[in-house]
Amino acid sequence: MNDSINQAVTVLNAGGLVGLPTETVYGLAADAHSPSAIKKIFAAKGRPADHPLIVHIADISQLSDWARDVTPLAMQLARRYWPGPMTLILKKHLSVFDLITGGQDTVGIRLPAHPIAREVLQAFGRGVVAPSANRFGRISPTTAAAVFEELGNKVDLILDGGASEVGLESTIIDVTGQHAKILRPGMISAAQIEAFLASPLSKDIAPVKIRVSGSHDSHYAPVTLTRMVSASEMLALVAKANPSFGLLAFKSTPAPMPDDPQAYAHCLYQRLRALDKLNLSCIYIEDLPADVAWDAIRDRVYRASSQ
Ligand code: TXA
Ligand code: MG
């Protein structure tokens, strides 16, 4: 086994925290069977104790260790999208700690695709809880350096797996009801899931008790004031070229944003994080295309500009 994978397993077994690369964003990983390790996650992030954590597993066969009611709908989605950027919400197995679920009767489960995450999960052999490795309310890290910026030595080991390919957090799908329901949009879009299932998604309003990261508007926000502007407002800003503000525009800037949604999502958090370090008076983000392929990005950009 590779040295760094070995080290990660040692840290997890000792109840420590590992900065773990996944294809969505970097996670702050701990042994899901160790209450003291799980408590360290909440302390390191400054995260309220009632916000539930996602359990990461190495293989679909481990689903039933964590969920008590693995429905055909859940299996259908798991087989199609795992390993990958999707989290399923299922009825929790009775052995799952309240510390993980925030006292809810459901649990979030994901099987990530990043080769390093997979190797660690396989070598560790048990479930690992991993929220995004940022301080509460901040932008999720998509590089190892960003994890260090966020958490410094509150994390025992950070594995460097390069820049997260997807760049946005996983699509969260509640499969506890008859129809699948999206709780957090992600780069696996509602339209793709609907087409794959060939059945409509549930449009019910989520019960108030269910807490989803990002359901506070100000989640995923840079410290710098961030605002969305139309293409024409952006052109006026480019013309002013004032060095005290930052621009994320599709054209007319030295570093334009990609017009392909996958490429945009991949670099969005890295670009916001870089701008956030420059002490700017404002970050302006150009309005996004209306197409559904941009839904998850629009959701994050909206939140980033809701301080
Ligand atoms: O892509 C991702 O999902 C990343 C990587 C590291 O896997 N993880 C991530 O975790 O974004 P986190 O904790 O930052 O956001 C996941 C959110 C939680 O905050 C929580 O609100 C929601 O998922 N969640 C977890 N369990 C839930 C449950 N049982 N019911 C409703 N929402 C839940
Ligand atoms: Mg998060």
CSV table of C-alpha atoms and ligand atoms in Angstrom, one decimal:
chain,number,residue,atom,x,y,z
A,1,MET,CA,0.0,0.0,0.0
A,2,ASN,CA,1.1,3.5,-0.8
A,3,ASP,CA,2.7,5.4,2.1
A,4,SER,CA,0.2,8.3,2.2
A,5,ILE,CA,-2.8,5.9,2.1
A,6,ASN,CA,-1.2,4.0,5.0
A,7,GLN,CA,-0.7,7.2,7.0
A,8,ALA,CA,-4.3,8.2,6.4
A,9,VAL,CA,-5.6,4.9,7.7
A,10,THR,CA,-3.3,5.2,10.7
A,11,VAL,CA,-4.7,8.7,11.5
A,12,LEU,CA,-8.3,7.5,11.0
A,13,ASN,CA,-7.7,4.5,13.3
A,14,ALA,CA,-6.3,6.8,15.9
A,15,GLY,CA,-9.4,9.0,15.9
A,16,GLY,CA,-7.7,11.9,13.9
A,17,LEU,CA,-8.8,14.0,11.0
A,18,VAL,CA,-7.7,13.6,7.4
A,19,GLY,CA,-8.1,16.2,4.6
A,20,LEU,CA,-9.3,13.9,1.9
A,21,PRO,CA,-9.5,14.7,-1.9
A,22,THR,CA,-12.8,13.8,-3.6
A,23,GLU,CA,-13.9,14.6,-7.1
A,24,THR,CA,-16.5,17.2,-5.8
A,25,VAL,CA,-14.6,19.1,-3.1
A,26,TYR,CA,-12.0,18.1,-0.3
A,27,GLY,CA,-13.6,16.4,2.7
A,28,LEU,CA,-12.6,16.5,6.4
A,29,ALA,CA,-12.6,12.8,7.1
A,30,ALA,CA,-13.0,10.9,10.4
A,31,ASP,CA,-13.9,7.4,11.5
A,32,ALA,CA,-17.7,7.2,11.5
A,33,HIS,CA,-17.6,4.8,14.4
A,34,SER,CA,-15.6,7.1,16.7
A,35,PRO,CA,-17.7,9.7,18.6
A,36,SER,CA,-14.6,11.6,19.8
A,37,ALA,CA,-13.3,11.8,16.2
A,38,ILE,CA,-16.6,13.0,14.9
A,39,LYS,CA,-16.7,15.7,17.6
A,40,LYS,CA,-13.3,16.9,16.4
A,41,ILE,CA,-14.9,17.6,13.0
A,42,PHE,CA,-17.5,19.9,14.5
A,43,ALA,CA,-14.8,21.7,16.6
A,44,ALA,CA,-12.4,22.1,13.7
A,45,LYS,CA,-15.1,23.5,11.3
A,46,GLY,CA,-16.9,25.6,14.0
A,47,ARG,CA,-20.0,23.8,12.7
A,48,PRO,CA,-23.3,23.6,14.8
A,49,ALA,CA,-23.8,20.1,16.2
A,50,ASP,CA,-27.2,19.6,14.6
A,51,HIS,CA,-25.9,19.8,11.0
A,52,PRO,CA,-25.7,16.2,9.8
A,53,LEU,CA,-22.6,14.6,8.2
A,54,ILE,CA,-22.4,12.4,5.1
A,55,VAL,CA,-21.0,8.9,5.5
A,56,HIS,CA,-18.6,7.9,2.8
A,57,ILE,CA,-18.3,4.2,1.8
A,58,ALA,CA,-16.0,2.1,-0.4
A,59,ASP,CA,-18.6,-0.2,-1.9
A,60,ILE,CA,-22.3,-0.4,-2.6
A,61,SER,CA,-22.5,-3.5,-0.4
A,62,GLN,CA,-21.8,-1.3,2.6
A,63,LEU,CA,-25.0,0.7,2.1
A,64,SER,CA,-27.0,-1.7,4.3
A,65,ASP,CA,-24.5,-1.1,7.2
A,66,TRP,CA,-25.7,2.5,7.3
A,67,ALA,CA,-29.3,2.5,5.9
A,68,ARG,CA,-32.1,0.3,7.2
A,69,ASP,CA,-34.3,0.5,4.1
A,70,VAL,CA,-32.4,0.4,0.9
A,71,THR,CA,-35.2,0.8,-1.6
A,72,PRO,CA,-35.1,-0.2,-5.3
A,73,LEU,CA,-35.1,3.5,-6.1
A,74,ALA,CA,-31.9,3.9,-4.0
A,75,MET,CA,-30.2,0.9,-5.6
A,76,GLN,CA,-31.1,2.1,-9.1
A,77,LEU,CA,-29.5,5.5,-8.5
A,78,ALA,CA,-26.5,4.0,-6.6
A,79,ARG,CA,-25.8,1.6,-9.5
A,80,ARG,CA,-26.0,4.4,-12.1
A,81,TYR,CA,-24.1,7.2,-10.4
A,82,TRP,CA,-21.7,5.6,-7.9
A,83,PRO,CA,-18.8,6.0,-7.6
A,84,GLY,CA,-19.5,9.7,-8.3
A,85,PRO,CA,-20.8,13.1,-7.2
A,86,MET,CA,-24.1,12.0,-5.7
A,87,THR,CA,-25.3,11.7,-2.0
A,88,LEU,CA,-28.3,9.6,-1.2
A,89,ILE,CA,-30.5,10.3,1.9
A,90,LEU,CA,-31.9,7.1,3.3
A,91,LYS,CA,-33.6,5.9,6.5
A,92,LYS,CA,-30.7,5.4,8.9
A,93,HIS,CA,-29.6,2.1,10.3
A,94,LEU,CA,-30.5,2.0,14.0
A,95,SER,CA,-26.8,1.8,14.9
A,96,VAL,CA,-25.9,5.2,13.2
A,97,PHE,CA,-24.9,7.8,15.9
A,98,ASP,CA,-27.2,10.8,16.4
A,99,LEU,CA,-23.9,12.7,16.3
A,100,ILE,CA,-23.8,11.9,12.5
A,101,THR,CA,-27.4,12.5,11.6
A,102,GLY,CA,-28.1,15.5,13.9
A,103,GLY,CA,-30.7,13.4,15.6
A,104,GLN,CA,-32.7,12.9,12.3
A,105,ASP,CA,-34.0,9.5,11.3
A,106,THR,CA,-32.2,9.7,7.9
A,107,VAL,CA,-28.5,9.5,6.9
A,108,GLY,CA,-26.6,10.8,3.9
A,109,ILE,CA,-24.3,8.3,2.1
A,110,ARG,CA,-21.9,8.8,-0.7
A,111,LEU,CA,-19.4,6.6,-2.6
A,112,PRO,CA,-16.9,9.0,-4.0
A,113,ALA,CA,-15.0,8.4,-7.3
A,114,HIS,CA,-11.6,10.1,-6.6
A,115,PRO,CA,-9.0,7.3,-6.7
A,116,ILE,CA,-7.3,8.5,-3.4
A,117,ALA,CA,-10.6,8.7,-1.6
A,118,ARG,CA,-11.5,5.2,-2.8
A,119,GLU,CA,-8.1,3.8,-1.8
A,120,VAL,CA,-8.4,5.3,1.7
A,121,LEU,CA,-11.9,4.0,2.1
A,122,GLN,CA,-11.0,0.6,0.9
A,123,ALA,CA,-7.9,0.3,3.0
A,124,PHE,CA,-9.7,1.7,6.1
A,125,GLY,CA,-12.6,-0.8,5.5
A,126,ARG,CA,-15.3,1.1,7.4
A,127,GLY,CA,-17.4,4.2,6.9
A,128,VAL,CA,-15.8,7.7,7.1
A,129,VAL,CA,-17.8,10.8,7.8
A,130,ALA,CA,-16.6,13.8,5.8
A,131,PRO,CA,-18.1,17.2,5.4
A,132,SER,CA,-16.4,19.7,3.1
A,133,ALA,CA,-13.1,20.7,4.7
A,134,ASN,CA,-13.9,24.4,5.2
A,135,ARG,CA,-14.7,26.5,8.3
A,136,PHE,CA,-18.5,26.7,8.7
A,137,GLY,CA,-20.1,29.0,6.1
A,138,ARG,CA,-17.0,29.4,4.0
A,139,ILE,CA,-16.3,28.2,0.4
A,140,SER,CA,-15.5,24.5,0.1
A,141,PRO,CA,-11.9,23.7,-0.6
A,142,THR,CA,-11.1,22.2,-4.0
A,143,THR,CA,-7.3,21.9,-3.5
A,144,ALA,CA,-5.0,20.6,-0.7
A,145,ALA,CA,-3.6,24.1,-0.2
A,146,ALA,CA,-7.1,25.4,0.3
A,147,VAL,CA,-7.8,22.8,3.0
A,148,PHE,CA,-4.6,24.0,4.8
A,149,GLU,CA,-5.7,27.6,4.5
A,150,GLU,CA,-9.1,26.8,6.0
A,151,LEU,CA,-8.1,24.4,8.8
A,152,GLY,CA,-4.3,24.7,9.3
A,153,ASN,CA,-3.1,22.2,11.9
A,154,LYS,CA,-6.6,21.4,13.1
A,155,VAL,CA,-6.3,18.6,10.6
A,156,ASP,CA,-3.7,15.8,11.2
A,157,LEU,CA,-2.9,14.9,7.6
A,158,ILE,CA,-3.9,16.4,4.2
A,159,LEU,CA,-3.6,14.2,1.2
A,160,ASP,CA,-3.0,16.0,-2.1
A,161,GLY,CA,-5.1,14.7,-4.9
A,162,GLY,CA,-4.9,17.7,-7.2
A,163,ALA,CA,-7.7,20.1,-8.0
A,164,SER,CA,-11.1,18.4,-7.5
A,165,GLU,CA,-12.4,17.6,-10.9
A,166,VAL,CA,-16.1,18.5,-10.4
A,167,GLY,CA,-15.5,21.5,-8.2
A,168,LEU,CA,-18.9,21.7,-6.6
A,169,GLU,CA,-20.5,19.7,-3.8
A,170,SER,CA,-22.4,16.5,-4.6
A,171,THR,CA,-26.0,16.4,-5.7
A,172,ILE,CA,-28.1,15.4,-2.6
A,173,ILE,CA,-31.1,13.2,-3.4
A,174,ASP,CA,-33.6,12.1,-0.8
A,175,VAL,CA,-34.8,8.6,-1.6
A,176,THR,CA,-36.9,8.0,1.5
A,177,GLY,CA,-40.2,8.7,-0.3
A,178,GLN,CA,-41.9,7.2,-3.3
A,179,HIS,CA,-40.2,9.8,-5.7
A,180,ALA,CA,-36.6,11.0,-5.6
A,181,LYS,CA,-36.3,14.6,-4.3
A,182,ILE,CA,-33.3,16.8,-4.9
A,183,LEU,CA,-32.2,18.5,-1.6
A,184,ARG,CA,-29.0,20.2,-3.0
A,185,PRO,CA,-28.4,20.7,-6.7
A,186,GLY,CA,-25.1,19.4,-8.1
A,187,MET,CA,-23.4,18.7,-11.4
A,188,ILE,CA,-25.5,15.6,-11.8
A,189,SER,CA,-28.6,17.6,-12.7
A,190,ALA,CA,-32.3,17.2,-11.9
A,191,ALA,CA,-33.0,16.8,-15.6
A,192,GLN,CA,-30.4,14.0,-15.9
A,193,ILE,CA,-31.9,12.2,-12.9
A,194,GLU,CA,-35.4,12.6,-14.1
A,195,ALA,CA,-34.5,11.3,-17.6
A,196,PHE,CA,-32.7,8.3,-16.1
A,197,LEU,CA,-35.5,7.4,-13.7
A,198,ALA,CA,-38.1,8.1,-16.4
A,199,SER,CA,-40.3,9.4,-13.6
A,200,PRO,CA,-40.9,12.9,-12.1
A,201,LEU,CA,-38.9,14.1,-9.1
A,202,SER,CA,-40.8,15.0,-6.0
A,203,LYS,CA,-41.4,18.7,-5.8
A,204,ASP,CA,-42.6,18.6,-2.2
A,205,ILE,CA,-41.2,21.3,0.0
A,206,ALA,CA,-38.6,19.6,2.3
A,207,PRO,CA,-39.9,19.2,5.8
A,208,VAL,CA,-38.5,22.0,8.0
A,209,LYS,CA,-36.7,19.5,10.2
A,210,ILE,CA,-34.4,18.4,7.4
A,211,ARG,CA,-31.2,20.4,7.4
A,212,VAL,CA,-29.2,20.6,4.2
A,213,SER,CA,-25.9,22.4,4.0
A,214,GLY,CA,-26.4,25.5,1.9
A,215,SER,CA,-30.0,26.0,2.9
A,216,HIS,CA,-28.8,29.1,4.6
A,217,ASP,CA,-28.4,31.7,1.9
A,218,SER,CA,-25.1,32.9,3.1
A,219,HIS,CA,-23.4,29.5,2.8
A,220,TYR,CA,-20.4,29.1,0.5
A,221,ALA,CA,-19.6,32.8,0.7
A,222,PRO,CA,-16.3,34.6,0.2
A,223,VAL,CA,-15.5,37.1,2.9
A,224,THR,CA,-15.4,39.8,0.2
A,225,LEU,CA,-18.7,41.4,-0.7
A,226,THR,CA,-19.9,39.4,-3.8
A,227,ARG,CA,-22.5,40.5,-6.3
A,228,MET,CA,-24.1,39.2,-9.5
A,229,VAL,CA,-24.3,41.6,-12.5
A,230,SER,CA,-25.8,41.4,-16.0
A,231,ALA,CA,-23.6,41.1,-19.0
A,232,SER,CA,-24.0,44.9,-19.8
A,233,GLU,CA,-23.2,45.9,-16.3
A,234,MET,CA,-20.1,43.7,-16.5
A,235,LEU,CA,-19.0,45.4,-19.7
A,236,ALA,CA,-19.3,48.8,-17.9
A,237,LEU,CA,-17.2,47.4,-15.1
A,238,VAL,CA,-14.6,46.0,-17.4
A,239,ALA,CA,-14.3,49.5,-19.1
A,240,LYS,CA,-13.7,51.1,-15.7
A,241,ALA,CA,-11.0,48.5,-14.9
A,242,ASN,CA,-10.8,49.5,-11.3
A,243,PRO,CA,-8.2,47.4,-9.5
A,244,SER,CA,-10.2,47.4,-6.3
A,245,PHE,CA,-12.8,45.0,-7.5
A,246,GLY,CA,-12.6,41.5,-8.9
A,247,LEU,CA,-14.5,40.2,-12.0
A,248,LEU,CA,-15.7,36.8,-13.0
A,249,ALA,CA,-16.9,37.4,-16.5
A,250,PHE,CA,-17.2,35.3,-19.7
A,251,LYS,CA,-15.4,37.8,-22.0
A,252,SER,CA,-13.4,40.9,-22.0
A,253,THR,CA,-11.2,40.2,-19.0
A,254,PRO,CA,-7.6,38.9,-18.9
A,255,ALA,CA,-8.8,35.6,-17.3
A,256,PRO,CA,-12.3,34.9,-18.7
A,257,MET,CA,-14.5,32.2,-17.1
A,258,PRO,CA,-15.2,29.2,-19.3
A,259,ASP,CA,-18.6,29.1,-21.0
A,260,ASP,CA,-18.9,25.3,-20.5
A,261,PRO,CA,-20.7,24.5,-17.2
A,262,GLN,CA,-18.4,21.6,-16.3
A,263,ALA,CA,-15.3,23.7,-16.8
A,264,TYR,CA,-16.9,26.7,-15.0
A,265,ALA,CA,-17.8,24.5,-11.9
A,266,HIS,CA,-14.3,23.1,-11.9
A,267,CYS,CA,-12.6,26.5,-11.4
A,268,LEU,CA,-15.3,28.6,-9.6
A,269,TYR,CA,-14.3,28.0,-6.0
A,270,GLN,CA,-10.6,28.3,-6.9
A,271,ARG,CA,-11.2,31.6,-8.6
A,272,LEU,CA,-13.4,32.9,-5.8
A,273,ARG,CA,-10.8,31.9,-3.2
A,274,ALA,CA,-8.0,33.6,-5.1
A,275,LEU,CA,-9.9,36.8,-5.4
A,276,ASP,CA,-11.0,36.6,-1.8
A,277,LYS,CA,-7.3,36.9,-0.8
A,278,LEU,CA,-6.8,40.2,-2.6
A,279,ASN,CA,-8.6,42.5,-0.2
A,280,LEU,CA,-10.9,43.8,-2.9
A,281,SER,CA,-13.9,46.0,-2.3
A,282,CYS,CA,-16.2,43.7,-4.3
A,283,ILE,CA,-16.3,40.6,-6.5
A,284,TYR,CA,-18.7,40.9,-9.4
A,285,ILE,CA,-19.9,37.7,-11.1
A,286,GLU,CA,-21.6,37.9,-14.5
A,287,ASP,CA,-25.0,36.4,-14.8
A,288,LEU,CA,-25.1,32.8,-15.8
A,289,PRO,CA,-26.8,31.2,-18.8
A,290,ALA,CA,-30.4,30.2,-18.2
A,291,ASP,CA,-29.9,26.5,-19.3
A,292,VAL,CA,-30.5,23.8,-16.7
A,293,ALA,CA,-26.9,22.6,-17.0
A,294,TRP,CA,-26.0,25.7,-15.0
A,295,ASP,CA,-28.6,25.1,-12.1
A,296,ALA,CA,-26.1,24.0,-9.5
A,297,ILE,CA,-23.6,26.7,-10.4
A,298,ARG,CA,-26.3,29.3,-10.2
A,299,ASP,CA,-27.3,28.0,-6.8
A,300,ARG,CA,-23.7,28.4,-5.5
A,301,VAL,CA,-23.2,31.8,-7.1
A,302,TYR,CA,-26.5,33.0,-5.7
A,303,ARG,CA,-25.4,31.9,-2.2
A,304,ALA,CA,-22.0,33.4,-2.6
A,305,SER,CA,-23.6,36.8,-3.4
A,306,SER,CA,-26.2,36.6,-0.5
A,307,GLN,CA,-24.1,38.0,2.3
B,1,TXA,O1,-19.6,16.6,-2.3
B,1,TXA,C1,-19.9,16.5,-1.1
B,1,TXA,O2,-21.0,16.1,-0.7
B,1,TXA,C2,-18.8,16.8,0.0
B,1,TXA,C3,-17.7,15.7,-0.2
B,1,TXA,C4,-16.6,15.9,0.9
B,1,TXA,O3,-18.2,14.5,-0.1
B,1,TXA,N1,-19.3,16.8,1.3
B,1,TXA,C5,-20.2,17.8,1.7
B,1,TXA,O4,-20.5,17.7,3.0
B,1,TXA,O5,-20.5,18.7,1.0
B,1,TXA,P1,-21.1,18.9,3.9
B,1,TXA,O6,-21.3,18.3,5.2
B,1,TXA,O7,-20.3,20.1,3.7
B,1,TXA,O8,-22.5,19.1,3.2
B,1,TXA,C6,-23.4,18.0,3.1
B,1,TXA,C7,-24.8,18.3,3.7
B,1,TXA,C8,-24.8,18.5,5.2
B,1,TXA,O9,-24.5,19.7,5.7
B,1,TXA,C9,-26.2,18.2,5.5
B,1,TXA,O10,-27.0,19.3,5.7
B,1,TXA,C10,-26.7,17.4,4.3
B,1,TXA,O11,-25.6,17.2,3.5
B,1,TXA,N2,-27.1,16.2,4.9
B,1,TXA,C11,-26.4,15.2,5.5
B,1,TXA,N3,-27.2,14.3,6.0
B,1,TXA,C12,-28.4,14.6,5.8
B,1,TXA,C13,-29.7,14.1,6.1
B,1,TXA,N4,-29.8,13.0,6.8
B,1,TXA,N5,-30.8,14.8,5.7
B,1,TXA,C14,-30.7,15.9,5.0
B,1,TXA,N6,-29.5,16.5,4.7
B,1,TXA,C15,-28.4,15.9,5.1
B,2,MG,MG,-20.0,22.0,3.4
